[in-house]
PDB file of C-alpha atoms and ligand atoms in Angstrom:
ATOM      1  CA  MET A   1     -14.025  -4.485 -14.340  1.00  0.00           C
ATOM      2  CA  THR A   2     -13.779  -7.274 -12.647  1.00  0.00           C
ATOM      3  CA  GLN A   3     -15.816  -6.758  -9.639  1.00  0.00           C
ATOM      4  CA  THR A   4     -18.401  -9.194  -8.441  1.00  0.00           C
ATOM      5  CA  ALA A   5     -21.906  -8.701  -8.974  1.00  0.00           C
ATOM      6  CA  GLY A   6     -23.728  -7.941  -5.388  1.00  0.00           C
ATOM      7  CA  THR A   7     -20.357  -7.347  -3.804  1.00  0.00           C
ATOM      8  CA  ALA A   8     -20.059  -3.610  -2.726  1.00  0.00           C
ATOM      9  CA  ALA A   9     -16.507  -2.414  -4.045  1.00  0.00           C
ATOM     10  CA  LEU A  10     -13.968  -1.187  -1.357  1.00  0.00           C
ATOM     11  CA  VAL A  11     -12.496   1.393  -3.275  1.00  0.00           C
ATOM     12  CA  GLN A  12     -14.515   2.891  -5.986  1.00  0.00           C
ATOM     13  CA  ALA A  13     -12.590   6.006  -7.583  1.00  0.00           C
ATOM     14  CA  SER A  14     -14.263   8.072 -11.066  1.00  0.00           C
ATOM     15  CA  ASP A  15     -13.085  10.343 -12.491  1.00  0.00           C
ATOM     16  CA  ILE A  16     -10.245  11.552 -10.159  1.00  0.00           C
ATOM     17  CA  THR A  17      -8.089  14.209 -12.131  1.00  0.00           C
ATOM     18  CA  LYS A  18      -5.624  15.629  -9.720  1.00  0.00           C
ATOM     19  CA  ARG A  19      -2.867  18.231 -11.242  1.00  0.00           C
ATOM     20  CA  PHE A  20       0.069  19.955  -9.473  1.00  0.00           C
ATOM     21  CA  GLY A  21       0.768  23.503 -11.457  1.00  0.00           C
ATOM     22  CA  ARG A  22       0.171  22.744 -15.256  1.00  0.00           C
ATOM     23  CA  LEU A  23       0.830  19.704 -15.242  1.00  0.00           C
ATOM     24  CA  ARG A  24      -2.163  16.495 -14.406  1.00  0.00           C
ATOM     25  CA  ALA A  25      -0.900  14.132 -12.632  1.00  0.00           C
ATOM     26  CA  LEU A  26      -3.146  11.576 -13.042  1.00  0.00           C
ATOM     27  CA  ASN A  27      -6.437  12.407 -15.992  1.00  0.00           C
ATOM     28  CA  SER A  28      -9.785  11.358 -15.259  1.00  0.00           C
ATOM     29  CA  VAL A  29      -8.824   7.834 -13.674  1.00  0.00           C
ATOM     30  CA  ASP A  30     -11.826   5.482 -13.281  1.00  0.00           C
ATOM     31  CA  LEU A  31     -10.795   2.575 -11.034  1.00  0.00           C
ATOM     32  CA  SER A  32     -13.190   0.438  -8.767  1.00  0.00           C
ATOM     33  CA  PHE A  33     -11.528  -2.282  -6.042  1.00  0.00           C
ATOM     34  CA  ALA A  34     -13.680  -5.297  -4.864  1.00  0.00           C
ATOM     35  CA  PRO A  35     -12.798  -6.847  -1.948  1.00  0.00           C
ATOM     36  CA  GLY A  36      -9.881  -9.655  -2.090  1.00  0.00           C
ATOM     37  CA  GLU A  37      -8.257  -8.093  -5.073  1.00  0.00           C
ATOM     38  CA  ARG A  38      -5.382  -7.978  -4.828  1.00  0.00           C
ATOM     39  CA  VAL A  39      -4.270  -4.759  -7.497  1.00  0.00           C
ATOM     40  CA  ALA A  40      -0.459  -4.311  -9.185  1.00  0.00           C
ATOM     41  CA  LEU A  41      -0.756  -0.135 -10.532  1.00  0.00           C
ATOM     42  CA  ALA A  42       2.758  -0.956 -12.963  1.00  0.00           C
ATOM     43  CA  GLY A  43       3.622   1.414 -15.894  1.00  0.00           C
ATOM     44  CA  PRO A  44       7.076   4.193 -15.562  1.00  0.00           C
ATOM     45  CA  SER A  45       8.123   7.064 -13.120  1.00  0.00           C
ATOM     46  CA  GLY A  46       6.249   9.574 -13.180  1.00  0.00           C
ATOM     47  CA  SER A  47       3.148   7.726 -14.554  1.00  0.00           C
ATOM     48  CA  GLY A  48       1.241   8.881 -11.056  1.00  0.00           C
ATOM     49  CA  LYS A  49       1.139   5.672  -8.923  1.00  0.00           C
ATOM     50  CA  SER A  50       2.976   7.837  -6.110  1.00  0.00           C
ATOM     51  CA  THR A  51       0.074  10.313  -6.436  1.00  0.00           C
ATOM     52  CA  LEU A  52      -2.938   7.942  -6.955  1.00  0.00           C
ATOM     53  CA  LEU A  53      -2.218   6.000  -3.929  1.00  0.00           C
ATOM     54  CA  HIS A  54      -1.743   9.358  -1.493  1.00  0.00           C
ATOM     55  CA  ILE A  55      -5.551  10.072  -2.484  1.00  0.00           C
ATOM     56  CA  LEU A  56      -6.556   6.757  -1.792  1.00  0.00           C
ATOM     57  CA  SER A  57      -5.209   6.567   1.077  1.00  0.00           C
ATOM     58  CA  GLY A  58      -6.677  10.569   2.141  1.00  0.00           C
ATOM     59  CA  LEU A  59      -4.158  11.855   2.501  1.00  0.00           C
ATOM     60  CA  LEU A  60      -3.971  14.176  -0.592  1.00  0.00           C
ATOM     61  CA  GLN A  61      -7.439  15.361  -2.434  1.00  0.00           C
ATOM     62  CA  PRO A  62      -8.085  15.789  -6.270  1.00  0.00           C
ATOM     63  CA  ASP A  63      -9.038  18.416  -7.606  1.00  0.00           C
ATOM     64  CA  GLY A  64     -11.979  16.855  -9.217  1.00  0.00           C
ATOM     65  CA  GLY A  65     -14.371  13.266  -9.064  1.00  0.00           C
ATOM     66  CA  GLN A  66     -15.657  11.045  -5.968  1.00  0.00           C
ATOM     67  CA  LEU A  67     -13.990   7.941  -4.059  1.00  0.00           C
ATOM     68  CA  PHE A  68     -15.628   6.175  -2.143  1.00  0.00           C
ATOM     69  CA  LEU A  69     -14.202   3.829   0.845  1.00  0.00           C
ATOM     70  CA  ASP A  70     -16.032   1.661   2.139  1.00  0.00           C
ATOM     71  CA  SER A  71     -18.928   3.100   0.924  1.00  0.00           C
ATOM     72  CA  GLN A  72     -18.928   6.147   2.054  1.00  0.00           C
ATOM     73  CA  PRO A  73     -17.406   9.556   0.864  1.00  0.00           C
ATOM     74  CA  ALA A  74     -13.826   9.917   1.569  1.00  0.00           C
ATOM     75  CA  ALA A  75     -13.183  13.549   2.319  1.00  0.00           C
ATOM     76  CA  LYS A  76     -16.653  13.032   5.044  1.00  0.00           C
ATOM     77  CA  LEU A  77     -14.410   9.773   6.654  1.00  0.00           C
ATOM     78  CA  PRO A  78     -13.605  11.260  10.082  1.00  0.00           C
ATOM     79  CA  PRO A  79      -9.464  10.954   9.837  1.00  0.00           C
ATOM     80  CA  GLY A  80      -8.762   8.562  13.236  1.00  0.00           C
ATOM     81  CA  LYS A  81     -10.446   5.778  14.018  1.00  0.00           C
ATOM     82  CA  LYS A  82     -13.026   5.278  10.972  1.00  0.00           C
ATOM     83  CA  LEU A  83     -10.718   5.879   8.176  1.00  0.00           C
ATOM     84  CA  SER A  84      -7.905   4.431  10.196  1.00  0.00           C
ATOM     85  CA  GLU A  85     -10.006   0.218  10.746  1.00  0.00           C
ATOM     86  CA  THR A  86     -10.674   1.434   5.866  1.00  0.00           C
ATOM     87  CA  VAL A  87      -7.343   2.539   4.553  1.00  0.00           C
ATOM     88  CA  GLY A  88      -3.415   1.788   5.705  1.00  0.00           C
ATOM     89  CA  PHE A  89      -0.635   2.850   3.457  1.00  0.00           C
ATOM     90  CA  ILE A  90       2.399   1.058   3.380  1.00  0.00           C
ATOM     91  CA  GLN A  91       4.720   4.702   1.903  1.00  0.00           C
ATOM     92  CA  GLN A  92       8.196   4.726  -0.484  1.00  0.00           C
ATOM     93  CA  SER A  93       9.476   6.032   2.806  1.00  0.00           C
ATOM     94  CA  LEU A  94       7.801   3.621   5.098  1.00  0.00           C
ATOM     95  CA  ASP A  95       7.182   6.763   7.798  1.00  0.00           C
ATOM     96  CA  LEU A  96       9.240   5.539  11.183  1.00  0.00           C
ATOM     97  CA  VAL A  97      10.472   7.359  13.189  1.00  0.00           C
ATOM     98  CA  PRO A  98      13.313   6.657  13.211  1.00  0.00           C
ATOM     99  CA  GLN A  99      14.729   7.718  16.931  1.00  0.00           C
ATOM    100  CA  LEU A 100      12.393   5.190  18.749  1.00  0.00           C
ATOM    101  CA  PRO A 101      12.039   1.997  19.893  1.00  0.00           C
ATOM    102  CA  VAL A 102       9.956  -0.112  16.828  1.00  0.00           C
ATOM    103  CA  VAL A 103       7.716  -1.706  19.762  1.00  0.00           C
ATOM    104  CA  GLN A 104       6.563   1.754  19.457  1.00  0.00           C
ATOM    105  CA  ASN A 105       6.730   2.767  16.138  1.00  0.00           C
ATOM    106  CA  VAL A 106       4.889  -1.472  15.456  1.00  0.00           C
ATOM    107  CA  LEU A 107       1.950   0.560  18.573  1.00  0.00           C
ATOM    108  CA  ALA A 108       1.313   3.555  15.807  1.00  0.00           C
ATOM    109  CA  GLY A 109      -1.020   1.120  14.077  1.00  0.00           C
ATOM    110  CA  ARG A 110      -3.496   1.498  16.664  1.00  0.00           C
ATOM    111  CA  LEU A 111      -2.935   5.478  17.196  1.00  0.00           C
ATOM    112  CA  GLY A 112      -5.775   6.403  14.763  1.00  0.00           C
ATOM    113  CA  GLN A 113      -8.646   3.697  16.569  1.00  0.00           C
ATOM    114  CA  TRP A 114      -7.157   4.546  20.143  1.00  0.00           C
ATOM    115  CA  GLY A 115      -8.266   8.631  21.913  1.00  0.00           C
ATOM    116  CA  LEU A 116      -4.529  10.906  22.794  1.00  0.00           C
ATOM    117  CA  PHE A 117      -5.223   9.685  26.581  1.00  0.00           C
ATOM    118  CA  ARG A 118      -5.674   6.100  25.808  1.00  0.00           C
ATOM    119  CA  SER A 119      -2.677   6.183  23.236  1.00  0.00           C
ATOM    120  CA  LEU A 120       0.311   7.337  25.519  1.00  0.00           C
ATOM    121  CA  ALA A 121      -0.575   4.809  28.061  1.00  0.00           C
ATOM    122  CA  SER A 122      -1.203   1.496  26.172  1.00  0.00           C
ATOM    123  CA  LEU A 123       2.567   2.224  24.859  1.00  0.00           C
ATOM    124  CA  LEU A 124       3.841   1.062  27.516  1.00  0.00           C
ATOM    125  CA  SER A 125       1.287  -1.653  28.813  1.00  0.00           C
ATOM    126  CA  PRO A 126       2.496  -5.519  27.891  1.00  0.00           C
ATOM    127  CA  ARG A 127      -0.584  -6.302  26.477  1.00  0.00           C
ATOM    128  CA  GLU A 128      -0.503  -4.069  23.640  1.00  0.00           C
ATOM    129  CA  ARG A 129       3.559  -5.238  24.056  1.00  0.00           C
ATOM    130  CA  ASP A 130       2.341  -8.629  23.639  1.00  0.00           C
ATOM    131  CA  SER A 131       0.196  -7.432  19.895  1.00  0.00           C
ATOM    132  CA  ALA A 132       3.198  -5.705  19.010  1.00  0.00           C
ATOM    133  CA  TYR A 133       6.095  -8.896  19.812  1.00  0.00           C
ATOM    134  CA  ARG A 134       3.400 -11.095  17.280  1.00  0.00           C
ATOM    135  CA  ALA A 135       3.670  -9.039  15.099  1.00  0.00           C
ATOM    136  CA  LEU A 136       7.381  -9.446  14.533  1.00  0.00           C
ATOM    137  CA  THR A 137       7.585 -12.757  14.848  1.00  0.00           C
ATOM    138  CA  ARG A 138       5.545 -13.643  12.827  1.00  0.00           C
ATOM    139  CA  LEU A 139       7.939 -11.241   9.762  1.00  0.00           C
ATOM    140  CA  GLY A 140      11.018 -13.218  11.761  1.00  0.00           C
ATOM    141  CA  ILE A 141      12.454  -9.560  13.237  1.00  0.00           C
ATOM    142  CA  ALA A 142      10.617 -10.397  17.026  1.00  0.00           C
ATOM    143  CA  ASP A 143      14.415  -9.833  18.108  1.00  0.00           C
ATOM    144  CA  LYS A 144      14.508  -6.460  17.810  1.00  0.00           C
ATOM    145  CA  ILE A 145      11.496  -5.024  19.348  1.00  0.00           C
ATOM    146  CA  ASP A 146      13.610  -2.464  21.731  1.00  0.00           C
ATOM    147  CA  GLU A 147      15.674  -2.083  19.657  1.00  0.00           C
ATOM    148  CA  ARG A 148      16.122   1.626  17.404  1.00  0.00           C
ATOM    149  CA  THR A 149      14.556   1.370  14.985  1.00  0.00           C
ATOM    150  CA  SER A 150      16.474   3.612  12.956  1.00  0.00           C
ATOM    151  CA  ARG A 151      19.533   0.931  13.222  1.00  0.00           C
ATOM    152  CA  LEU A 152      17.657  -1.987  11.396  1.00  0.00           C
ATOM    153  CA  SER A 153      18.684  -2.642   7.628  1.00  0.00           C
ATOM    154  CA  GLY A 154      16.156  -1.424   5.090  1.00  0.00           C
ATOM    155  CA  GLY A 155      14.280  -3.990   4.453  1.00  0.00           C
ATOM    156  CA  GLU A 156      13.404  -5.167   8.349  1.00  0.00           C
ATOM    157  CA  GLN A 157      12.686  -1.217   8.325  1.00  0.00           C
ATOM    158  CA  GLN A 158      10.297  -2.102   5.559  1.00  0.00           C
ATOM    159  CA  ARG A 159       8.983  -5.190   7.837  1.00  0.00           C
ATOM    160  CA  VAL A 160       8.031  -2.354  11.226  1.00  0.00           C
ATOM    161  CA  ALA A 161       6.497  -1.262   8.515  1.00  0.00           C
ATOM    162  CA  ILE A 162       4.157  -4.314   7.687  1.00  0.00           C
ATOM    163  CA  ALA A 163       3.717  -4.870  11.959  1.00  0.00           C
ATOM    164  CA  ARG A 164       2.807  -1.294  12.472  1.00  0.00           C
ATOM    165  CA  LEU A 165      -0.320  -2.152   9.200  1.00  0.00           C
ATOM    166  CA  MET A 166      -0.753  -5.548  10.851  1.00  0.00           C
ATOM    167  CA  LEU A 167      -1.688  -3.351  13.952  1.00  0.00           C
ATOM    168  CA  GLN A 168      -4.293  -0.761  12.038  1.00  0.00           C
ATOM    169  CA  ASN A 169      -5.554  -3.864  10.560  1.00  0.00           C
ATOM    170  CA  PRO A 170      -7.278  -2.030   8.479  1.00  0.00           C
ATOM    171  CA  LYS A 171      -9.507  -3.187   4.967  1.00  0.00           C
ATOM    172  CA  ILE A 172      -7.836  -1.883   2.164  1.00  0.00           C
ATOM    173  CA  ILE A 173      -3.419  -1.747   2.503  1.00  0.00           C
ATOM    174  CA  LEU A 174      -1.689  -0.374  -0.597  1.00  0.00           C
ATOM    175  CA  ALA A 175       2.115  -0.059  -0.637  1.00  0.00           C
ATOM    176  CA  ASP A 176       3.718   2.269  -2.763  1.00  0.00           C
ATOM    177  CA  GLU A 177       7.182  -0.230  -4.205  1.00  0.00           C
ATOM    178  CA  PRO A 178       6.922  -2.430  -1.483  1.00  0.00           C
ATOM    179  CA  VAL A 179       9.965  -4.509  -2.645  1.00  0.00           C
ATOM    180  CA  SER A 180      12.168  -2.411  -4.911  1.00  0.00           C
ATOM    181  CA  SER A 181      14.807  -1.740  -2.440  1.00  0.00           C
ATOM    182  CA  LEU A 182      14.853  -5.850  -1.743  1.00  0.00           C
ATOM    183  CA  ASP A 183      16.886  -8.351  -3.441  1.00  0.00           C
ATOM    184  CA  PRO A 184      14.120 -11.321  -5.300  1.00  0.00           C
ATOM    185  CA  ALA A 185      14.393 -14.063  -2.085  1.00  0.00           C
ATOM    186  CA  ARG A 186      13.080 -11.012   0.245  1.00  0.00           C
ATOM    187  CA  ALA A 187      10.967  -9.082  -1.977  1.00  0.00           C
ATOM    188  CA  GLU A 188       9.131 -12.841  -2.373  1.00  0.00           C
ATOM    189  CA  GLU A 189       8.693 -12.584   1.337  1.00  0.00           C
ATOM    190  CA  ILE A 190       6.901  -8.975   2.038  1.00  0.00           C
ATOM    191  CA  LEU A 191       4.671  -9.883  -1.032  1.00  0.00           C
ATOM    192  CA  GLU A 192       2.874 -13.527   0.771  1.00  0.00           C
ATOM    193  CA  VAL A 193       2.661 -11.135   3.960  1.00  0.00           C
ATOM    194  CA  LEU A 194       1.038  -8.502   2.325  1.00  0.00           C
ATOM    195  CA  THR A 195      -1.112 -10.567   0.157  1.00  0.00           C
ATOM    196  CA  SER A 196      -1.680 -13.593   2.866  1.00  0.00           C
ATOM    197  CA  LEU A 197      -3.176  -9.750   5.104  1.00  0.00           C
ATOM    198  CA  ALA A 198      -4.988  -8.864   3.464  1.00  0.00           C
ATOM    199  CA  ASP A 199      -6.826 -12.330   2.527  1.00  0.00           C
ATOM    200  CA  GLU A 200      -6.657 -12.814   5.928  1.00  0.00           C
ATOM    201  CA  SER A 201      -8.953  -9.692   6.773  1.00  0.00           C
ATOM    202  CA  GLN A 202     -11.117  -9.847   3.237  1.00  0.00           C
ATOM    203  CA  GLY A 203      -9.326  -6.741   2.737  1.00  0.00           C
ATOM    204  CA  ALA A 204      -8.178  -5.754  -0.795  1.00  0.00           C
ATOM    205  CA  LEU A 205      -4.638  -4.967  -1.570  1.00  0.00           C
ATOM    206  CA  ILE A 206      -3.580  -2.431  -3.341  1.00  0.00           C
ATOM    207  CA  ALA A 207       0.959  -2.341  -4.448  1.00  0.00           C
ATOM    208  CA  SER A 208       2.879  -0.404  -6.835  1.00  0.00           C
ATOM    209  CA  LEU A 209       5.660  -2.644  -8.433  1.00  0.00           C
ATOM    210  CA  HIS A 210       7.560  -3.251 -11.626  1.00  0.00           C
ATOM    211  CA  ASP A 211       7.982  -6.841 -11.965  1.00  0.00           C
ATOM    212  CA  PRO A 212       5.968  -8.309 -14.356  1.00  0.00           C
ATOM    213  CA  ALA A 213       6.516 -12.375 -12.586  1.00  0.00           C
ATOM    214  CA  LEU A 214       5.751 -10.500  -8.869  1.00  0.00           C
ATOM    215  CA  ILE A 215       3.286  -9.416 -10.323  1.00  0.00           C
ATOM    216  CA  ARG A 216       1.620 -12.050 -11.926  1.00  0.00           C
ATOM    217  CA  LYS A 217       2.357 -14.428  -8.675  1.00  0.00           C
ATOM    218  CA  TYR A 218       1.061 -12.665  -5.791  1.00  0.00           C
ATOM    219  CA  PHE A 219      -1.739 -10.223  -7.968  1.00  0.00           C
ATOM    220  CA  SER A 220      -4.860 -10.824  -9.601  1.00  0.00           C
ATOM    221  CA  ARG A 221      -5.367  -7.662 -11.789  1.00  0.00           C
ATOM    222  CA  VAL A 222      -2.862  -4.899 -13.042  1.00  0.00           C
ATOM    223  CA  VAL A 223      -3.787  -2.025 -13.513  1.00  0.00           C
ATOM    224  CA  GLY A 224      -1.005   0.234 -16.552  1.00  0.00           C
ATOM    225  CA  LEU A 225      -1.720   3.477 -15.537  1.00  0.00           C
ATOM    226  CA  ARG A 226       0.887   6.439 -18.407  1.00  0.00           C
ATOM    227  CA  ASN A 227       1.828  10.066 -17.963  1.00  0.00           C
ATOM    228  CA  GLY A 228      -1.685   9.821 -15.308  1.00  0.00           C
ATOM    229  CA  VAL A 229      -3.919   7.796 -17.787  1.00  0.00           C
ATOM    230  CA  VAL A 230      -5.139   4.145 -17.309  1.00  0.00           C
ATOM    231  CA  GLN A 231      -3.379   1.886 -20.630  1.00  0.00           C
ATOM    232  CA  PHE A 232      -5.096  -1.105 -19.403  1.00  0.00           C
ATOM    233  CA  ASP A 233      -6.783  -2.917 -16.431  1.00  0.00           C
ATOM    234  CA  ILE A 234      -6.347  -6.439 -16.827  1.00  0.00           C
ATOM    235  CA  SER A 235      -6.400  -9.859 -15.344  1.00  0.00           C
ATOM    236  CA  ALA A 236      -2.257 -10.126 -13.895  1.00  0.00           C
ATOM    237  CA  ARG A 237      -2.467 -13.222 -16.096  1.00  0.00           C
ATOM    238  CA  GLU A 238      -2.528 -11.233 -19.117  1.00  0.00           C
ATOM    239  CA  LEU A 239       0.120  -8.758 -17.831  1.00  0.00           C
ATOM    240  CA  THR A 240       2.881 -10.810 -20.885  1.00  0.00           C
ATOM    241  CA  ALA A 241       6.264  -9.018 -21.077  1.00  0.00           C
ATOM    242  CA  GLN A 242       4.790  -7.723 -24.370  1.00  0.00           C
ATOM    243  CA  VAL A 243       2.092  -6.747 -22.891  1.00  0.00           C
ATOM    244  CA  ALA A 244       5.195  -4.263 -19.659  1.00  0.00           C
ATOM    245  CA  ASP A 245       7.333  -3.689 -22.503  1.00  0.00           C
ATOM    246  CA  ALA A 246       4.937  -1.327 -24.335  1.00  0.00           C
ATOM    247  CA  LEU A 247       3.802   0.613 -21.049  1.00  0.00           C
ATOM    248  CA  TYR A 248       7.384   0.634 -20.215  1.00  0.00           C
ATOM    249  CA  ASP A 249       8.204   1.814 -24.226  1.00  0.00           C
ATOM    250  CA  LEU A 250      11.172  -0.841 -24.187  1.00  0.00           C
ATOM    251  CA  ASP A 251      11.647  -1.724 -27.069  1.00  0.00           C
ATOM    252  CA  ARG A 252      13.688  -5.538 -27.963  1.00  0.00           C
ATOM    253  CA  THR A 253      13.686  -5.368 -30.964  1.00  0.00           C
ATOM    254  CA  PRO A 254      16.762  -6.435 -32.040  1.00  0.00           C
ATOM    255  CA  LYS A 255      18.703  -3.157 -33.529  1.00  0.00           C
ATOM    256  CA  ALA A 256      20.335  -3.818 -37.469  1.00  0.00           C
TER     257      ALA A 256
HETATM  258  P1  ADP O 301       4.847   7.724 -10.238  1.00  0.00           P
HETATM  259  O1  ADP O 301       4.843   7.395  -9.033  1.00  0.00           O
HETATM  260  O2  ADP O 301       4.147   6.842 -11.203  1.00  0.00           O
HETATM  261  O3  ADP O 301       6.445   8.375 -10.285  1.00  0.00           O
HETATM  262  P2  ADP O 301       4.309  10.331  -8.973  1.00  0.00           P
HETATM  263  O4  ADP O 301       2.797  10.035  -9.110  1.00  0.00           O
HETATM  264  O5  ADP O 301       5.161  10.081  -8.107  1.00  0.00           O
HETATM  265  O6  ADP O 301       4.634   9.829 -10.432  1.00  0.00           O
HETATM  266  O7  ADP O 301       4.131  11.296  -9.652  1.00  0.00           O
HETATM  267  C1  ADP O 301       3.514  12.180 -12.081  1.00  0.00           C
HETATM  268  C2  ADP O 301       3.902  12.997 -11.501  1.00  0.00           C
HETATM  269  O8  ADP O 301       3.702  14.252 -10.789  1.00  0.00           O
HETATM  270  C3  ADP O 301       5.630  13.802 -11.582  1.00  0.00           C
HETATM  271  O9  ADP O 301       5.556  14.225 -12.782  1.00  0.00           O
HETATM  272  C4  ADP O 301       5.869  14.048 -10.775  1.00  0.00           C
HETATM  273  O10 ADP O 301       6.478  14.763 -10.683  1.00  0.00           O
HETATM  274  C5  ADP O 301       4.478  15.082 -10.220  1.00  0.00           C
HETATM  275  N1  ADP O 301       4.111  15.419  -9.416  1.00  0.00           N
HETATM  276  C6  ADP O 301       3.720  14.188  -7.775  1.00  0.00           C
HETATM  277  N2  ADP O 301       3.827  14.712  -6.611  1.00  0.00           N
HETATM  278  C7  ADP O 301       4.430  16.769  -6.923  1.00  0.00           C
HETATM  279  C8  ADP O 301       4.072  16.972  -5.784  1.00  0.00           C
HETATM  280  N3  ADP O 301       4.242  17.476  -5.039  1.00  0.00           N
HETATM  281  N4  ADP O 301       4.023  18.030  -6.179  1.00  0.00           N
HETATM  282  C9  ADP O 301       4.774  18.187  -8.345  1.00  0.00           C
HETATM  283  N5  ADP O 301       5.106  18.182  -8.954  1.00  0.00           N
HETATM  284  C10 ADP O 301       4.525  16.244  -8.503  1.00  0.00           C
HETATM  285 MG1   MG O 302       6.387   6.224  -6.651  1.00  0.00          MG
END
């Protein structure tokens, strides 16, 4: 375990199991993440990465095991303020409302922290618009603030989802394949932003992705999953091409 002695874990998952019918999507997963860690989840398609992220986000209940988020049992975190201050999740689908203007999707990052009345009032408040504008400026798309979200490119929508997360400002940032649909330059920009957000809040970043070079550059640790089982939990520096190929079952030996 890479956790520093004396530092309370932000995520403590023990013996987590999840079944879908007869399929075991996760099988007795034990993982602990400390503040400041940047953890990549790697593994072939179907290995359980998204299922694990959904469980860590509180969106999906495990069938067995225990999960503590910021030292509290996840099942007991009340949905709303406490949960949204603790954990934020950029799903692969991004989960934006396409017909709304960008600014409203960004302000949705605050919804968990506000009551319904405050939320409705604040959607129109200039001060809140300012905070959305600042986040979008940092992401280089301030000019899109009033654009209908569906008109933005995939990469721009990714930034809107990150701006929403910036307004939410959770301790634990989860991201499911945040760079899978981006070109290499865009992918690095997004990882720069996600890692600096986690650093600024002294939080943890846990993201699924496949590229070993990006993992080594932006992450401190990498967890390899396969068939719902943790295959390795190593320092990102140790993720050599050989280790990655074995996880993905790629055989690069020349054929005779
Ligand atoms: P990954 O994100 O690594 O590709 P997933 O966590 O999405 O893997 O899926 C792990 C396994 O669980 C896969 O075999 C997938 O088909 C299955 N699975 C995931 N979600 C569901 C679901 N809602 N219903 C049934 N099976 C599911
Ligand atoms: Mg997935």
